Amino acid sequence: MDAFKQLAELIFPEIQETVGDLEKRYPPRNLKETAQVTRFAPSPTGFLHTGSLFTAMVAKKVAKDSGGIFFLRLEDTDTKREVSGSGEQLISQLAEFGITLDEGFLGDRDTGGYGPYRQSKRASIYKVVIKHLLANNLAYPCFCSTEELDTLRKTQEEQKVVPGYYGKYATCRYLSPEESIVKIKEGQPYVIRFRSKGDHFRKTLIRDLIRGEINIAENDIDIVILKSDGLPTYHFAHVVDDHFMHTTVVTRGEEWISSLPIHVEIFNAIGWKAPEYAHLPLIMKLENGNKRKLSKRKDEEAAVSFFIEDGYPPRAVMAYLMSIANSNFEEWTEKSNIYDIDKFTFNLDKMSLDGALFDLDKLTFFAKEVIARMSAHRLASLSKKWAINHAPELLDLINRNTDYYEQILNIEREKENPRKDFAKYSDIYSHIRFFYHDHYLNLVSVDLPFDERITKDKVISFLRGFMKANDYTLDNDDWFLSLKEIALISGFAPNNKEYKNNLDKYIGHVGDAAEILRISLTGSKNSPNLWAILQVLGQEEAEKRLNYVIEKLR
RNA sequence: GGUCCUAUGGUCAAGCGGCUAAGACGCAACCCUCUCAAGGUUGAAUCGCGGGUUCGAUUCCCGCUAGGAUCACCA
């Protein structure tokens, strides 16, 4: 046995499998030629980031539009930063936005034949490959301490040379296998590094699906592939996992471009075919006139939980994200009149290359469109679902009478040009609470904002006249005609023009009368269509309110 | 700082050698109107700079500038 094999054997005596065995265990997928296999590979370090949702959306679209497979792999090799339970949260949040998986990590279990799908459970797989690398002198143990590495970096910075563990600075790469064996036997701690054969001064052309050819210097750094805790680093895990899981297109943020040479080199060194890469633009935020990456710490919209908590319809969030990804999506929604990204044909070529600034106004626009197109029934059920977790005060109203709630939501809905006053479920409560008597009483307990030009007596007389004459069975148009007549009796002109021409003859116009009614019924100067409100309230409740106002004024 | 990526209105962007430089969001005005939310009409607002190439550059090339990303036993 040669010394490299001995070294490999010493480090991984328990590993008996070979790379060939793994190839057999994870055979090529049985898919048609054009089908793409993509994945979303988050690390469980906290909440789902908006940028990650964007990446996941694109990955899923690429797979599904090509009849392929979309899977999720949990990259949990950083045990220090791991937030327990966030892996489960990740997939449930993904599901809220309609990102479901064909296979992969499901929280309590995995599904699919290429697992395990969490990297912490794949340690033995990585070790098989590393043992192979070690035996072939493609990797070596490194005994440098973090302190030594730090001083190396400092001196490199002082000497103004490219920092890093490479070439002559990579002292452990010159250790003979025999020397390494001695050190290991002495019990010295170590990591495993990849032995790079690259030349920093030589450039290679790498193809990116959305950026075209990228000209980057080769990697010459002997990167760590196995940490002292026995888990691989991202670079190595990515190569091994995407090889055995047969990923065909890797979609990830553009921050990965610079490490592309590392990944390509490792694929080549092992003799594997690298997947195609699509590096997605980052979602940015404007701060002090400068763009920056959307930050989880500073920006509430950076975590998707923000949209969930505020009650933005997930479909609207996805539509917004898709409009960033493919700007022709918006055009498509106008034609198709739906906002379902699953029905849209996504195109990687149409991705823009620089990071979009997150635009809450635009999301609001999408959200209003999406909600306006829902049936009252659907809105009622979705908003109720949301309220259960996020808005007890709204839930209270809903639970009093679901039918009534639905009637309220149905005002000026389910027609050609529906109302667009809700962008998110959290907007609902303040808009509708006046429909509930106890809330109404609270709202009108303060001063009623009646127009000062009109005396209390006139208000009262109009309200009385209205109660006496109003016909609740009329349709909208006829009702307003009748309101004009009722108002005229109390001295209101039937229209503004008539009023302006005869200022001394009238106390106001029908609009003023409507305002009095509106304030009396809702406590506010602004509300949806009065006729619709009266329909929902019903005669009894309406009169109760009008009488209440009359009493209050007297 | 090295390296890489990017560069059209405030934002998202179409454009791919010749156009009065699309469209959407936002903004403004007007119209409609019982208020609001809408809807309709109109408007303001863009090719970062400098060199080339070309009869002609927003478009192709180079440089500059600006912004971004990245340089860990984090992903």
XYZ file of C-alpha atoms (C1' of nucleotides) in Angstrom:
629
model
C 0.000 0.000 0.000
C 1.417 3.391 -0.879
C 1.772 6.159 1.645
C -1.205 8.186 0.403
C -3.489 5.184 0.751
C -2.096 4.568 4.225
C -2.841 8.158 5.145
C -6.365 7.858 3.800
C -6.810 4.616 5.705
C -5.501 6.139 8.899
C -7.886 9.064 8.695
C -10.984 7.155 7.616
C -10.584 3.553 8.791
C -14.349 3.215 9.127
C -15.055 4.126 5.507
C -15.313 1.013 3.391
C -17.450 2.259 0.510
C -15.902 3.587 -2.675
C -16.955 6.390 -4.947
C -18.035 3.684 -7.374
C -20.361 2.240 -4.746
C -21.957 5.647 -4.330
C -22.414 6.008 -8.066
C -24.347 2.762 -7.975
C -26.377 3.883 -5.023
C -27.345 7.121 -6.754
C -27.856 6.181 -10.396
C -28.767 8.762 -13.023
C -32.352 9.938 -12.853
C -34.721 8.526 -15.353
C -35.873 11.755 -16.951
C -36.222 12.959 -20.477
C -33.285 14.764 -22.024
C -34.575 18.296 -21.598
C -35.841 17.890 -18.042
C -33.905 19.916 -15.507
C -33.163 18.962 -11.943
C -32.901 21.962 -9.646
C -32.733 22.471 -5.971
C -33.134 24.958 -3.216
C -30.389 24.590 -0.653
C -30.920 26.846 2.340
C -29.067 26.697 5.596
C -31.162 26.625 8.740
C -29.746 29.756 10.288
C -32.930 31.711 10.827
C -35.946 32.850 8.903
C -36.512 32.474 5.217
C -34.985 35.428 3.421
C -36.897 37.185 0.659
C -33.935 36.681 -1.644
C -33.988 32.978 -0.862
C -37.662 32.801 -1.702
C -36.815 34.447 -4.996
C -34.108 31.875 -5.678
C -36.376 29.016 -4.692
C -39.093 30.316 -6.981
C -36.740 30.461 -9.936
C -35.314 27.028 -9.222
C -38.751 25.502 -9.039
C -39.875 27.197 -12.246
C -36.852 25.952 -14.143
C -37.550 22.400 -13.026
C -41.296 22.383 -13.462
C -41.361 24.177 -16.807
C -39.008 21.532 -18.166
C -40.817 18.571 -16.645
C -37.990 17.961 -14.203
C -37.467 17.635 -10.490
C -37.203 20.290 -7.822
C -35.823 19.233 -4.479
C -34.707 20.770 -1.234
C -31.477 20.053 0.519
C -30.789 21.430 3.933
C -27.266 22.784 4.212
C -26.783 22.387 7.907
C -23.045 21.951 8.136
C -22.541 25.075 10.178
C -23.533 23.734 13.537
C -22.549 26.950 15.295
C -24.927 29.182 13.409
C -27.757 26.725 13.181
C -31.020 27.855 14.713
C -32.926 24.829 15.834
C -36.303 24.381 14.249
C -35.588 26.787 11.444
C -35.298 23.982 8.926
C -38.901 23.019 9.591
C -39.939 26.644 9.534
C -38.234 27.093 6.206
C -40.304 24.473 4.475
C -43.553 25.587 6.041
C -42.931 29.164 4.961
C -41.985 27.953 1.512
C -45.253 26.074 1.392
C -47.178 29.214 2.290
C -45.830 30.764 -0.854
C -46.712 27.772 -2.941
C -43.191 26.419 -3.204
C -43.693 22.700 -2.769
C -41.078 20.038 -3.323
C -40.846 16.959 -5.464
C -38.360 15.486 -3.052
C -36.009 16.364 -0.285
C -36.002 17.492 3.297
C -39.496 17.633 4.703
C -38.785 18.491 8.297
C -39.495 15.330 10.188
C -38.558 13.121 7.264
C -37.134 12.985 3.764
C -38.740 11.942 0.543
C -36.958 10.808 -2.597
C -34.277 8.339 -3.576
C -31.225 10.559 -3.479
C -31.085 11.366 0.198
C -30.401 11.934 2.924
C -31.260 15.522 2.113
C -29.646 17.177 5.036
C -25.940 17.507 4.895
C -25.331 16.691 8.524
C -26.672 13.214 7.732
C -24.387 12.795 4.745
C -21.065 12.856 6.557
C -20.139 9.345 5.492
C -20.784 10.175 1.846
C -18.400 13.111 1.924
C -15.837 10.984 3.671
C -15.939 8.370 0.947
C -15.072 11.028 -1.585
C -12.436 12.610 0.605
C -10.832 9.265 1.257
C -10.621 8.839 -2.480
C -9.085 12.301 -2.835
C -6.580 11.580 -0.075
C -5.554 8.277 -1.585
C -4.915 10.008 -4.875
C -3.029 12.946 -3.402
C -5.799 15.332 -4.427
C -6.286 16.407 -0.830
C -4.174 16.562 2.289
C -4.489 17.112 6.003
C -3.583 20.559 7.257
C -2.399 21.082 10.815
C -2.248 24.853 10.832
C -4.031 26.487 13.737
C -6.392 29.428 13.371
C -3.713 31.615 14.978
C -1.168 30.564 12.374
C -3.689 31.247 9.653
C -4.422 34.675 11.074
C -0.766 35.691 11.152
C -0.337 34.337 7.649
C -3.171 36.546 6.478
C -1.720 39.559 8.233
C 1.732 39.182 6.758
C 0.204 38.639 3.353
C -1.743 41.838 3.725
C 1.382 43.696 4.769
C 3.273 42.308 1.819
C 0.316 43.175 -0.375
C 0.068 39.731 -1.841
C -3.198 37.928 -2.409
C -4.228 36.520 0.955
C -5.025 32.878 1.316
C -3.683 29.408 1.815
C -2.038 28.640 -1.509
C 1.266 27.898 -3.192
C 4.260 28.503 -0.970
C 2.045 29.777 1.833
C 0.257 26.445 2.008
C 2.880 24.894 4.224
C 1.024 21.680 4.940
C 0.696 20.807 1.265
C 4.435 20.102 1.288
C 4.187 17.611 4.119
C 4.901 14.097 2.970
C 2.201 11.537 3.730
C 4.588 9.939 6.189
C 5.000 13.230 8.067
C 1.255 13.706 8.151
C 0.775 10.208 9.463
C 3.153 10.951 12.323
C 1.358 14.176 13.222
C -2.011 12.507 13.162
C -0.739 9.703 15.331
C 0.550 12.329 17.754
C -2.991 13.534 17.985
C -2.545 16.899 16.315
C -5.851 18.400 15.176
C -6.287 18.928 11.460
C -8.640 19.759 8.627
C -8.593 18.339 5.128
C -7.712 20.680 2.307
C -8.151 20.255 -1.394
C -4.860 20.315 -3.273
C -5.374 22.934 -5.939
C -3.543 22.661 -9.227
C -4.885 25.957 -10.484
C -2.923 29.013 -11.497
C -4.165 32.336 -10.225
C -2.710 34.097 -13.244
C -4.511 31.928 -15.721
C -8.110 32.702 -16.589
C -10.861 30.320 -17.479
C -14.110 30.926 -19.214
C -17.094 29.627 -17.310
C -20.583 29.629 -18.712
C -23.443 31.017 -16.703
C -26.979 30.484 -17.902
C -28.026 34.051 -17.356
C -24.768 35.937 -17.672
C -23.098 34.120 -20.505
C -19.349 33.590 -20.368
C -17.558 34.749 -17.273
C -13.828 35.205 -17.372
C -12.346 34.345 -13.997
C -8.925 33.562 -12.670
C -8.424 29.928 -11.785
C -8.565 28.978 -8.175
C -5.228 28.266 -6.566
C -6.272 28.253 -2.948
C -6.181 24.984 -1.092
C -9.589 25.371 0.421
C -10.748 23.439 3.429
C -13.106 20.682 2.360
C -13.531 18.928 5.670
C -13.692 20.911 8.867
C -12.268 19.695 12.138
C -15.786 18.846 13.254
C -15.943 16.206 10.536
C -18.428 18.109 8.378
C -17.650 19.419 4.926
C -17.544 23.062 3.899
C -20.113 24.458 1.487
C -17.814 24.219 -1.512
C -17.205 20.546 -1.136
C -20.690 19.596 -0.044
C -22.118 21.426 -3.041
C -19.945 19.452 -5.449
C -20.598 16.080 -3.873
C -24.305 16.567 -3.293
C -25.164 18.069 -6.626
C -23.201 15.328 -8.304
C -24.916 12.442 -6.556
C -28.293 14.122 -6.574
C -27.861 14.709 -10.301
C -28.649 18.388 -10.238
C -28.534 19.779 -13.755
C -28.914 23.471 -13.033
C -27.640 25.164 -9.927
C -29.528 28.382 -9.199
C -28.078 30.538 -6.482
C -27.357 34.157 -5.692
C -24.692 36.029 -7.571
C -22.547 36.218 -4.468
C -21.406 32.731 -5.461
C -19.851 33.732 -8.747
C -16.507 34.381 -7.201
C -16.243 30.888 -5.801
C -17.240 29.273 -9.058
C -13.623 28.444 -9.989
C -13.312 26.440 -6.790
C -16.360 24.396 -7.585
C -15.413 23.803 -11.178
C -11.932 22.741 -10.175
C -13.198 20.199 -7.691
C -15.654 18.747 -10.177
C -12.843 18.406 -12.702
C -10.377 16.959 -10.233
C -12.728 14.156 -9.304
C -13.599 13.642 -12.925
C -17.224 14.642 -12.610
C -19.249 16.726 -14.976
C -20.216 20.049 -13.416
C -23.841 21.141 -13.588
C -24.881 24.308 -15.338
C -25.011 27.417 -13.216
C -27.470 30.280 -13.119
C -26.376 33.067 -10.800
C -29.331 35.186 -9.865
C -29.234 38.898 -9.138
C -29.599 39.882 -5.520
C -32.557 41.809 -4.204
C -31.344 45.150 -2.994
C -32.436 47.977 -0.796
C -31.713 51.661 -1.094
C -30.031 53.238 1.888
C -28.587 56.753 1.952
C -28.636 56.798 -1.811
C -26.709 53.558 -2.086
C -27.904 50.141 -3.030
C -27.158 47.292 -0.739
C -28.146 43.706 -0.268
C -31.479 43.352 1.484
C -30.437 42.783 5.046
C -32.218 40.537 7.467
C -31.159 42.694 10.373
C -32.095 46.082 8.989
C -35.001 45.454 6.660
C -38.237 43.954 7.826
C -39.126 43.016 4.272
C -35.971 40.895 4.073
C -37.621 38.083 5.987
C -40.640 36.537 4.349
C -42.264 36.383 7.747
C -42.889 40.114 7.312
C -45.269 39.456 4.436
C -46.929 36.618 6.244
C -47.435 38.592 9.419
C -48.739 41.660 7.646
C -51.053 39.513 5.596
C -49.887 40.107 2.070
C -51.440 37.414 -0.083
C -48.608 34.993 -0.879
C -49.701 34.957 -4.478
C -49.067 38.690 -4.685
C -45.620 38.339 -3.196
C -44.793 35.666 -5.723
C -46.224 37.755 -8.529
C -44.073 40.658 -7.467
C -40.999 38.471 -7.296
C -41.801 37.029 -10.694
C -42.139 40.519 -12.120
C -38.578 41.133 -11.011
C -37.395 37.865 -12.486
C -39.141 38.197 -15.834
C -40.469 41.638 -16.606
C -42.775 40.263 -19.279
C -44.690 38.577 -16.468
C -46.581 41.802 -15.847
C -47.666 42.014 -19.429
C -48.783 38.430 -19.206
C -50.890 39.093 -16.099
C -52.681 41.906 -17.866
C -53.585 39.654 -20.739
C -54.395 36.555 -18.763
C -55.916 38.432 -15.847
C -54.432 35.951 -13.396
C -51.526 36.229 -11.081
C -50.599 32.582 -10.839
C -46.887 32.193 -11.486
C -47.336 28.465 -12.001
C -49.179 29.144 -15.216
C -46.574 31.532 -16.530
C -43.701 30.323 -18.674
C -40.520 31.466 -17.080
C -37.389 32.189 -19.054
C -33.912 32.407 -17.561
C -32.732 34.454 -20.553
C -35.083 37.237 -19.633
C -33.640 37.700 -16.175
C -32.081 41.059 -15.663
C -28.493 41.038 -14.566
C -28.399 43.516 -11.785
C -30.100 43.473 -8.466
C -33.549 44.967 -8.207
C -34.373 47.382 -5.457
C -37.165 46.012 -3.351
C -40.253 48.091 -4.130
C -43.007 47.883 -1.567
C -45.265 50.157 -3.645
C -45.161 47.716 -6.479
C -45.901 44.813 -4.189
C -48.841 46.779 -2.812
C -50.115 47.244 -6.328
C -49.958 43.518 -7.009
C -51.522 42.741 -3.681
C -54.499 45.026 -4.329
C -55.039 43.439 -7.705
C -54.829 39.952 -6.279
C -57.212 40.623 -3.400
C -59.661 42.518 -5.618
C -59.956 39.460 -7.832
C -60.799 37.085 -4.999
C -64.371 36.107 -4.353
C -65.739 37.352 -1.046
C -65.869 33.781 0.118
C -62.240 33.162 -0.650
C -61.105 36.433 0.868
C -63.136 35.638 3.966
C -61.526 32.273 4.350
C -57.971 33.403 3.628
C -58.215 36.412 5.874
C -59.706 34.301 8.617
C -56.849 31.859 8.348
C -54.465 34.758 8.633
C -56.347 36.366 11.524
C -56.186 33.189 13.576
C -52.455 33.628 13.909
C -51.963 37.329 13.519
C -55.027 39.403 14.337
C -57.204 38.417 17.277
C -59.283 41.590 16.979
C -60.222 40.775 13.398
C -60.818 37.147 14.254
C -63.256 38.235 16.927
C -65.335 40.091 14.355
C -65.211 37.218 11.895
C -66.239 34.678 14.469
C -69.325 36.611 15.461
C -70.906 35.818 12.139
C -69.021 34.541 9.151
C -71.844 35.210 6.724
C -72.059 38.797 7.828
C -68.295 39.167 7.417
C -68.525 37.759 3.942
C -71.328 40.162 3.085
C -69.155 43.044 4.177
C -66.261 41.848 2.080
C -68.573 41.454 -0.854
C -69.262 45.156 -1.076
C -68.328 46.341 -4.550
C -66.615 43.029 -5.218
C -67.131 40.289 -7.760
C -67.736 42.698 -10.582
C -65.911 44.146 -13.533
C -64.134 46.842 -11.614
C -63.913 45.702 -8.010
C -62.863 47.793 -5.036
C -59.156 47.840 -4.424
C -58.772 49.053 -0.905
C -57.051 46.057 0.659
C -53.433 45.339 -0.096
C -53.069 43.021 2.831
C -55.314 41.260 5.288
C -54.191 43.602 8.019
C -55.927 46.434 6.142
C -59.306 44.825 6.584
C -59.972 45.403 10.244
C -59.897 49.176 10.270
C -61.986 49.347 7.111
C -64.812 47.153 8.295
C -65.071 47.485 12.023
C -67.779 50.144 11.802
C -70.120 47.417 10.624
C -70.147 46.013 14.126
C -72.351 47.876 16.540
C -70.011 48.028 19.519
C -67.179 49.275 17.324
C -69.535 51.729 15.707
C -70.361 53.157 19.103
C -66.681 53.638 19.822
C -66.124 55.317 16.510
C -68.946 57.803 16.952
C -68.267 58.475 20.606
C -65.909 61.254 19.583
C -67.080 64.395 17.805
C -68.810 63.609 14.573
C -67.098 65.415 11.694
C -70.221 67.048 10.275
C -69.822 70.029 8.020
C -70.105 73.158 10.163
C -72.188 74.959 7.561
C -75.075 72.708 8.338
C -76.782 73.170 11.640
C -77.591 70.352 14.015
C -81.276 70.882 13.450
C -80.867 70.473 9.739
C -78.885 67.308 10.259
C -81.537 65.918 12.512
C -84.328 66.832 10.204
C -82.611 65.243 7.257
C -81.891 62.063 9.181
C -85.514 61.868 10.322
C -86.734 62.508 6.820
C -84.457 59.791 5.558
C -85.702 57.202 8.037
C -89.247 58.012 7.173
C -88.839 57.779 3.421
C -86.010 55.428 2.665
C -86.837 52.312 0.699
C -84.360 49.530 1.426
C -85.518 47.425 -1.481
C -84.450 49.813 -4.203
C -81.441 49.044 -6.322
C -78.369 51.221 -6.213
C -79.309 53.714 -8.928
C -82.910 54.127 -7.901
C -81.890 54.431 -4.319
C -79.644 57.350 -5.046
C -82.405 59.008 -7.061
C -84.691 58.655 -4.087
C -82.008 60.035 -1.805
C -81.984 63.174 -3.903
C -85.693 63.566 -3.354
C -85.411 62.968 0.361
C -82.565 65.426 0.586
C -84.462 68.031 -1.366
C -87.197 68.040 1.251
C -84.619 68.965 3.870
C -83.249 71.714 1.668
C -80.423 70.035 -0.216
C -79.978 70.699 -3.914
C -80.089 67.591 -6.084
C -76.673 68.351 -7.509
C -73.686 70.546 -6.977
C -74.349 72.760 -9.969
C -77.852 73.578 -8.893
C -76.538 74.339 -5.420
C -73.821 76.692 -6.638
C -76.269 78.591 -8.754
C -78.680 79.025 -5.848
C -76.540 79.287 -2.759
C -79.237 81.102 -0.780
C -81.950 78.650 -1.697
C -80.274 75.483 -0.402
C -78.337 74.485 2.691
C -76.125 72.174 0.658
C -76.342 69.622 -2.086
C -77.054 65.943 -2.177
C -73.370 65.210 -1.636
C -73.555 66.994 1.683
C -76.622 64.999 2.557
C -74.818 61.795 1.655
C -71.950 62.842 3.857
C -74.273 63.333 6.804
C -75.668 59.894 6.245
C -72.220 58.414 5.840
C -70.891 59.963 9.005
C -73.949 58.914 10.938
C -73.788 55.365 9.694
C -70.033 54.790 9.768
C -68.506 57.485 11.921
C -66.261 58.439 9.041
C -66.292 60.747 6.053
C -64.916 57.998 3.879
C -66.505 54.672 3.182
C -67.577 52.430 0.373
C -70.836 52.959 -1.435
C -73.628 54.034 0.939
C -76.304 51.931 -0.653
C -74.141 48.828 -0.226
C -73.544 49.693 3.401
C -77.260 50.055 4.018
C -77.850 46.697 2.382
C -75.398 45.000 4.690
C -76.493 46.834 7.821
C -80.177 46.321 7.192
C -82.980 48.685 8.125
C -83.070 47.893 11.802
C -79.388 48.481 12.471
C -79.291 51.520 10.201
C -82.156 53.184 12.038
C -80.660 52.301 15.367
C -77.558 54.187 14.353
C -79.378 57.167 12.925
C -81.489 57.462 16.055
C -78.347 57.235 18.125
C -76.821 60.146 16.264
C -80.014 62.164 16.583
C -80.008 61.555 20.323
C -76.372 62.513 20.528
C -76.986 65.758 18.688
C -79.976 66.864 20.728
C -7.071 47.018 -2.084
C -7.186 42.417 -5.689
C -10.755 39.845 -8.573
C -15.508 39.306 -10.759
C -20.457 41.183 -11.961
C -23.519 45.298 -13.412
C -24.868 50.223 -15.702
C -31.872 53.178 -19.959
C -36.787 57.898 -15.923
C -37.532 57.829 -8.517
C -38.425 52.089 -9.051
C -39.061 47.507 -12.395
C -37.714 47.660 -17.310
C -38.455 46.957 -23.369
C -34.732 47.875 -26.866
C -30.534 44.029 -29.368
C -26.704 49.889 -35.460
C -31.243 54.191 -37.932
C -37.398 54.511 -33.205
C -40.819 61.235 -31.702
C -36.413 55.575 -26.783
C -42.302 50.793 -25.294
C -44.898 49.394 -20.998
C -45.750 48.894 -15.536
C -45.404 50.970 -10.357
C -45.081 55.591 -8.126
C -45.949 60.922 -8.813
C -48.881 65.322 -10.836
C -53.121 67.353 -13.302
C -57.811 66.800 -15.237
C -62.400 63.873 -16.002
C -65.974 60.703 -13.640
C -68.167 60.720 -8.864
C -72.502 60.574 -2.715
C -66.915 60.364 0.091
C -63.035 56.851 -0.216
C -60.864 52.858 -3.107
C -60.929 52.471 -8.062
C -61.615 53.659 -13.393
C -60.521 57.055 -17.682
C -57.400 60.837 -20.060
C -53.079 63.607 -20.071
C -48.364 64.958 -18.209
C -43.385 65.417 -15.915
C -39.159 62.156 -15.750
C -34.217 57.917 -18.553
C -29.859 56.021 -22.294
C -23.301 57.651 -16.241
C -18.683 60.006 -18.652
C -14.742 59.972 -22.413
C -12.678 57.830 -26.532
C -13.014 54.793 -30.730
C -15.593 51.440 -34.902
C -19.374 53.157 -38.365
C -22.559 57.159 -43.139
C -24.996 56.616 -38.292
C -24.446 54.654 -31.788
C -28.749 53.609 -26.078
C -27.212 49.349 -28.961
C -20.415 46.990 -30.813
C -15.084 47.759 -28.654
C -11.718 50.186 -25.056
C -10.899 53.249 -20.889
C -12.922 55.892 -16.794
C -16.541 56.499 -13.160
C -20.251 54.636 -10.108
C -22.795 50.707 -7.698
C -22.760 45.691 -6.233
C -20.516 40.938 -4.949
C -16.452 38.324 -2.998
C -11.711 37.477 -0.735
C -13.261 32.079 6.638
C -12.547 25.415 9.591
C -20.177 30.732 7.158
C -23.180 29.325 3.863
